[in-house]
Coordinates of C-alpha atoms in Angstrom, one line a residue:
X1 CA 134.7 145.6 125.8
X2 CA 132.1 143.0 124.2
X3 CA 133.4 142.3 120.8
X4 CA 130.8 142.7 117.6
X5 CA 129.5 140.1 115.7
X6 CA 127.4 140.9 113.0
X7 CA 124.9 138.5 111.4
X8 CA 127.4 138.4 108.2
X9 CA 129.7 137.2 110.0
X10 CA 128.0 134.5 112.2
X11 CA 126.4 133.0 109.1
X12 CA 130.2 133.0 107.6
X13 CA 131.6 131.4 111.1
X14 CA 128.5 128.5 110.5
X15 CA 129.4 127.8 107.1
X16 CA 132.8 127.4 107.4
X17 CA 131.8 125.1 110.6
X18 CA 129.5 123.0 107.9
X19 CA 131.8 123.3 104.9
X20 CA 134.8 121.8 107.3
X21 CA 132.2 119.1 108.7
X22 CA 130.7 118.0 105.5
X23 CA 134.5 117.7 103.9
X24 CA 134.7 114.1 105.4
X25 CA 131.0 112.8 104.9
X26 CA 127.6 114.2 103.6
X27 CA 125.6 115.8 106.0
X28 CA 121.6 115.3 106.4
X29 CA 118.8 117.1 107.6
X30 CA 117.5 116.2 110.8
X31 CA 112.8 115.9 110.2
X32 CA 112.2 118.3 113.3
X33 CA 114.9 120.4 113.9
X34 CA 116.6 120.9 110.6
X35 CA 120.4 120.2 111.5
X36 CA 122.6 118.8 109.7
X37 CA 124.6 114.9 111.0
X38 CA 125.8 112.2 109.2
X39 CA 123.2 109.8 108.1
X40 CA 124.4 107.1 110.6
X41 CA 123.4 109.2 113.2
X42 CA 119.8 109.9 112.0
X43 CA 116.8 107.1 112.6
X44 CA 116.2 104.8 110.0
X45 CA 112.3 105.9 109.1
X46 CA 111.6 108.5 110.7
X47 CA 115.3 110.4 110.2
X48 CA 115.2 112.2 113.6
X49 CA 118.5 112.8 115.4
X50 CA 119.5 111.5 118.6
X51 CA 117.9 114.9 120.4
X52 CA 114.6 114.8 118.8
X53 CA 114.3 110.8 119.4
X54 CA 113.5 111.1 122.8
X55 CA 110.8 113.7 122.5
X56 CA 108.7 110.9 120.6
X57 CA 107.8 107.6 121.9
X58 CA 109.2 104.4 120.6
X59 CA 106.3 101.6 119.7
X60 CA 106.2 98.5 117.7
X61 CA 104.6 98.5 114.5
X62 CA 102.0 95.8 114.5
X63 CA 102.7 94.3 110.8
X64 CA 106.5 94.1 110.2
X65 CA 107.1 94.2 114.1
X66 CA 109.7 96.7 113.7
X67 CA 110.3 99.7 116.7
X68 CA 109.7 103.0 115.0
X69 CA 109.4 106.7 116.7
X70 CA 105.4 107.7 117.1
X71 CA 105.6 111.2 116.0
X72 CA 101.6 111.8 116.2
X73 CA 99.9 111.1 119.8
X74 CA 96.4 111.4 118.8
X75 CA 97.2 108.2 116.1
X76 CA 95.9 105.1 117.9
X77 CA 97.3 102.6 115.0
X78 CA 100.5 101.0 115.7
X79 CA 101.7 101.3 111.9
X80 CA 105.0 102.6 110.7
X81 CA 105.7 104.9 107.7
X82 CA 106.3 102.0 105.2
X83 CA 103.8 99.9 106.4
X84 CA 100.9 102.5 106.0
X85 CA 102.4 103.6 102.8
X86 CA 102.2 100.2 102.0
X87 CA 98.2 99.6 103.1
X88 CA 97.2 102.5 101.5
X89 CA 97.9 101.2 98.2
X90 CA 97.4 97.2 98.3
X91 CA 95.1 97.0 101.6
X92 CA 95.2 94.5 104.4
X93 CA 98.1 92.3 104.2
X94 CA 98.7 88.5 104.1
X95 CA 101.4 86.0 105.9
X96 CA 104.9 86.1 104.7
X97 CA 105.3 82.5 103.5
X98 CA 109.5 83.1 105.2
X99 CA 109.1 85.0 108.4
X100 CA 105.5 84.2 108.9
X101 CA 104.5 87.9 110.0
X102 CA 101.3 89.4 108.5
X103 CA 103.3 91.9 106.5
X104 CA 103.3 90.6 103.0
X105 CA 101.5 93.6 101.4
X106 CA 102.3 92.6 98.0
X107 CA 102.4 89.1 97.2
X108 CA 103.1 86.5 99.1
X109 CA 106.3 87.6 101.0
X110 CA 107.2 90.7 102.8
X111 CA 109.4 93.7 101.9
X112 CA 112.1 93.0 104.3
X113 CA 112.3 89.1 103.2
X114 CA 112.0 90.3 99.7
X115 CA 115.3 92.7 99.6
X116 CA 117.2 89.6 101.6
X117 CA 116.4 87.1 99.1
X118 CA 117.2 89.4 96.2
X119 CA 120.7 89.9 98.6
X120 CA 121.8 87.1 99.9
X121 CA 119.6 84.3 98.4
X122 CA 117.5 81.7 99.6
X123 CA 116.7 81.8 103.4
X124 CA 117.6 79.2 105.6
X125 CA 116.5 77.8 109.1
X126 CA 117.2 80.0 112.3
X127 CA 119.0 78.6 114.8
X128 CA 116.5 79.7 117.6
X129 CA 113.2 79.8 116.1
X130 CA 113.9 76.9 114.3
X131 CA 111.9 78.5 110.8
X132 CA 113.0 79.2 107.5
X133 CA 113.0 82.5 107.6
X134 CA 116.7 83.4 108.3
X135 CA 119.1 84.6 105.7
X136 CA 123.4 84.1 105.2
X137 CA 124.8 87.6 105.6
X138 CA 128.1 88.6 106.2
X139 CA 130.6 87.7 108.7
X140 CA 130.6 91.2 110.2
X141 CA 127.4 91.4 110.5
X142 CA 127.0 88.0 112.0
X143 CA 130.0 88.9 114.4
X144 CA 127.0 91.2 116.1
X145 CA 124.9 87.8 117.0
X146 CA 128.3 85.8 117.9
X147 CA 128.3 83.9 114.8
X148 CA 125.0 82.6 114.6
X149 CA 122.3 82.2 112.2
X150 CA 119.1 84.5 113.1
X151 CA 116.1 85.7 111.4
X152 CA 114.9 89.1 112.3
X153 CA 113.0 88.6 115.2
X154 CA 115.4 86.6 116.6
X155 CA 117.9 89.2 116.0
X156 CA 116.2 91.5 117.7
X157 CA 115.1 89.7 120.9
X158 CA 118.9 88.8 121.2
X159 CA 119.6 92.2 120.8
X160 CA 117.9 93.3 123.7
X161 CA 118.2 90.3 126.0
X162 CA 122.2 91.2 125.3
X163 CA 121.7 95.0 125.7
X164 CA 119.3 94.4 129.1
X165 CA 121.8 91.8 130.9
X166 CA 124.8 94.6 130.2
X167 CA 123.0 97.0 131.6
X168 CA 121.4 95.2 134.4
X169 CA 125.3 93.6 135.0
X170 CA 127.2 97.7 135.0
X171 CA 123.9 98.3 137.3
X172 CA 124.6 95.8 139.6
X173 CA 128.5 96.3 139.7
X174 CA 127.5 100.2 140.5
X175 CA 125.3 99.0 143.3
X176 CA 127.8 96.7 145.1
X177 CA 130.4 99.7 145.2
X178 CA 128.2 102.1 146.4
X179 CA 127.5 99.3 148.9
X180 CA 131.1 99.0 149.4
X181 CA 132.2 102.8 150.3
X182 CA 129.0 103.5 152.2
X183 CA 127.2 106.2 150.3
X184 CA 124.3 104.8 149.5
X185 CA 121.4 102.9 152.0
X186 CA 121.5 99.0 151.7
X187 CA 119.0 97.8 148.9
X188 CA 115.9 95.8 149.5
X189 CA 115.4 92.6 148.3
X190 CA 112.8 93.7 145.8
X191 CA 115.4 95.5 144.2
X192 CA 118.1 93.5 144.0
X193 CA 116.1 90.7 142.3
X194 CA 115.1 93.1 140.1
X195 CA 118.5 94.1 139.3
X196 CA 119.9 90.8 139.2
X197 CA 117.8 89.8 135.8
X198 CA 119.8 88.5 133.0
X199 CA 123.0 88.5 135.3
X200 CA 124.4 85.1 133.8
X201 CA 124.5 83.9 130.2
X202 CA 121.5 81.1 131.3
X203 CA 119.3 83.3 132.6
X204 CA 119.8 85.6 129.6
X205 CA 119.6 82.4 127.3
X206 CA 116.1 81.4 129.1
X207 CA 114.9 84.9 128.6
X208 CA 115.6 84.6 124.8
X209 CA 113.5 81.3 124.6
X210 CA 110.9 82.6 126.6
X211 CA 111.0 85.6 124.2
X212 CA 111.0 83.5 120.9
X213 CA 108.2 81.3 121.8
X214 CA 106.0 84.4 122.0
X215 CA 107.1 84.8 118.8
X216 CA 106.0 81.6 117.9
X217 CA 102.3 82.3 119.6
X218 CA 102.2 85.8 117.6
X219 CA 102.7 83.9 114.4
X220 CA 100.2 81.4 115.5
X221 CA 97.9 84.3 115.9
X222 CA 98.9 85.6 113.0
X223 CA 98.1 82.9 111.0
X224 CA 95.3 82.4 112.7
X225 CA 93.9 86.0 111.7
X226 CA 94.8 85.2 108.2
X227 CA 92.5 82.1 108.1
X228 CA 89.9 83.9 110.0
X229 CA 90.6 86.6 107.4
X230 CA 90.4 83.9 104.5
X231 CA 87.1 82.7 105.9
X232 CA 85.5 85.5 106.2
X233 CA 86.5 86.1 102.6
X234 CA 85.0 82.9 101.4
X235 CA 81.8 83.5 103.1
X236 CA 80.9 86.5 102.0
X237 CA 81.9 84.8 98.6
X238 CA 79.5 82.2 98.9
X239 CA 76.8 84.6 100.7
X240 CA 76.8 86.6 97.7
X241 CA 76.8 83.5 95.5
X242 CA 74.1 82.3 97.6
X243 CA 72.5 85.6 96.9
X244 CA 72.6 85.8 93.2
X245 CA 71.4 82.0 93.4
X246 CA 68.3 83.3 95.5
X247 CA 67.5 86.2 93.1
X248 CA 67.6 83.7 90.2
X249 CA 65.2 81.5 91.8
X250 CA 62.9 84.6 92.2
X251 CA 63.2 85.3 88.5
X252 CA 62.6 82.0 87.6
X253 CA 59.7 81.8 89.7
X254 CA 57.8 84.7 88.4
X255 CA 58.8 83.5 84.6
X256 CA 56.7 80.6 85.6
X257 CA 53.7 82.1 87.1
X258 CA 53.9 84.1 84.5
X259 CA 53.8 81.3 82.1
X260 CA 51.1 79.2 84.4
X261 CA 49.0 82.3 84.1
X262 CA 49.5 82.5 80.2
X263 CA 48.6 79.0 80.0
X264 CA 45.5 79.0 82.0
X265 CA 44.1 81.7 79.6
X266 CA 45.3 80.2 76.6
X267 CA 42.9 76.8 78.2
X268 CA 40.1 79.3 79.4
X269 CA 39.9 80.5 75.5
X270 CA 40.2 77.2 74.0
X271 CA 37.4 75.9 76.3
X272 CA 35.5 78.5 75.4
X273 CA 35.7 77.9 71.8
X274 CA 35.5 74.2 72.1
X275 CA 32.2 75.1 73.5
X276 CA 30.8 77.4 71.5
X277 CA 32.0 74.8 68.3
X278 CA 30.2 72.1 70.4
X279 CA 26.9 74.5 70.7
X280 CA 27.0 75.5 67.3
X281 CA 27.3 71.8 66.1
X282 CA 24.4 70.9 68.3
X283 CA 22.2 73.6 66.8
X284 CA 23.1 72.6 63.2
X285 CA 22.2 68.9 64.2
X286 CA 18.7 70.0 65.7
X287 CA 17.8 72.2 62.7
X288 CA 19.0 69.2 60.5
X289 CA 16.9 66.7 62.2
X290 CA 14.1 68.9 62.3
X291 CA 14.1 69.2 58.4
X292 CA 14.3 65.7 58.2
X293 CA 11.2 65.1 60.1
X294 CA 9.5 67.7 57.8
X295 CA 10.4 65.9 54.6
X296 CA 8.9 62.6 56.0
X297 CA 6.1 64.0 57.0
X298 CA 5.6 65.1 53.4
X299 CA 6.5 62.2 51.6
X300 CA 3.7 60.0 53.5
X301 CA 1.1 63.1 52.1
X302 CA 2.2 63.4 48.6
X303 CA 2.4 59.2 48.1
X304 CA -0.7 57.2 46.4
X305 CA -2.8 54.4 47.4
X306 CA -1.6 51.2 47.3
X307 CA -3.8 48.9 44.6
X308 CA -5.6 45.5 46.3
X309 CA -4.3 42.1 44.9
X310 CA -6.8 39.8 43.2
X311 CA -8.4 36.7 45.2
X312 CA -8.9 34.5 42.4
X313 CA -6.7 32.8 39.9
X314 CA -9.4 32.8 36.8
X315 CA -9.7 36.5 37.9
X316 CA -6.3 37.2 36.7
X317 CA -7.2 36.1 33.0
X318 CA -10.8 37.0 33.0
X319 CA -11.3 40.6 32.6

């Protein structure tokens, strides 16, 4: 006989599950599927459990250059959660003056740089990378990188180079047994060169070189995108200052036509008047002259004879 479980009861059996699980630690909602695990166990932006991880792929955000879960396929951009959050309210970002990456949104240094600082204080030079961009953290935490002194990216890379030469090194061990009992055809060359990366602590060393100088040519690049950035800042400055200049010199060309066309009237009308003064004067003068001539003419008419002088001496006394 099938024993009877009512709904009741099931949802008493799952709490009691929870209530016992959630005695030790607090338990946290997993994005997709809603279960409940310890927040160790969930992802760090996207807080998706170990299940749901794979379903998404894992990319590289293009700013801060950490790995994050893509949860939308149709989104071209490489951007992370934070990072977008981040764009949306201060725009492009600028070079972190520490790690060098192009993710200092606000200010002149980066989140993740910003928190360490405010941490563990000043940063100081990586021991791979050779920038200052590392920071002093704890000895447990160092224990991780045997003892040394990395920034972030170093970390990472180091990370994975050590991750890749365990794996490729259990890989190859599992190989040469199977090669040993038989099981399994012999393996071509191809494969065992592929399988034999990062099998000795040089090769492995050599691949984390390899891997921080293309770290050093992305933060070329990236500096070199912030200076192309910077330029095209300061031309479109001086384009617009250029502009403005270019409308003034329009404005102050029409103020003076303007003012060469007020002149020219004000020398049309004074001209004019001059002549007018000049034809009026000329007038008066004629009229003038003309009367002056007339009273000549009159005073020769209206004056008498002139009376003849005597010839003789004796005439003078002798009437």
């Amino acid at each position: 006989m099938v024993p009877f479980y009512s709904p009741s009861l099931i949802w008493i059996e799952m709490s009691s599950d929870l209530v016992e699980k959630s005695a030790g630690e607090n338990l946290f909602a997993c994005t997709r599927c809603h279960g409940k695990y310890p927040f160790d166990q969930l992802s760090h932006g996207e807080q998706l459990c170990k299940a749901c991880r794979k379903l998404y792929p894992r990319v590289q955000c293009q700013y801060c250059h950490l790995d994050y879960h893509k949860m939308k396929k149709s989104d071209k951009t490489k951007v992370c959660r934070s990072c977008y959050h981040d764009y949306k309210i201060y725009g492009e970002p600028c070079v972190c003056e520490h790690c060098m990456l192009r993710a200092a949104f606000e200010g002149t240094k980066c989140n993740r740089c910003r928190q360490s600082e405010s941490r563990y204080g000043n940063p100081v030079t990586c021991d791979h990378c050779l920038l200052r961009c590392a920071f002093v953290k704890r000895d447990h935490t160092r224990e991780k990188v045997d003892g040394k002194t990395l920034c972030l990216m170093c970390t990472l890379n180091y990370k994975r180079t050590k991750y890749l030469a365990a794996a490729a090194s259990s890989k190859l061990a599992a190989d040469v047994n199977d090669d040993d009992e038989g099981d399994t055809p012999p393996v071509s060359k191809k494969t065992r060169l592929s399988t034999n990366t990062f099998t000795t602590p040089l090769e492995a060393s050599l691949s984390v070189t390899n891997q921080v100088s293309s770290i050093d040519h992305t933060v070329e690049m990236e500096q070199l995108r912030d200076q192309v950035g910077n330029l095209k800042k300061q031309l479109s400055v001086k384009e617009q200052t250029i502009l403005e200049k270019e409308k003034q010199m329009c404005q102050l060309r029409a103020e003076e036509w303007e003012q060469v066309k007020e002149l020219r009237h004000k020398l049309q009308l004074q001209q004019k008047a001059h002549t007018d003064l000049v034809d009026s004067l000329q007038g008066t003068i004629r009229q003038l002259q003309k009367q002056l001539s007339q009273q000549h003419s009159s005073n020769k008419a209206t004056r008498p004879a002139a009376v003849a002088p005597p010839s003789n001496k004796d005439d003078i006394f002798n009437p």
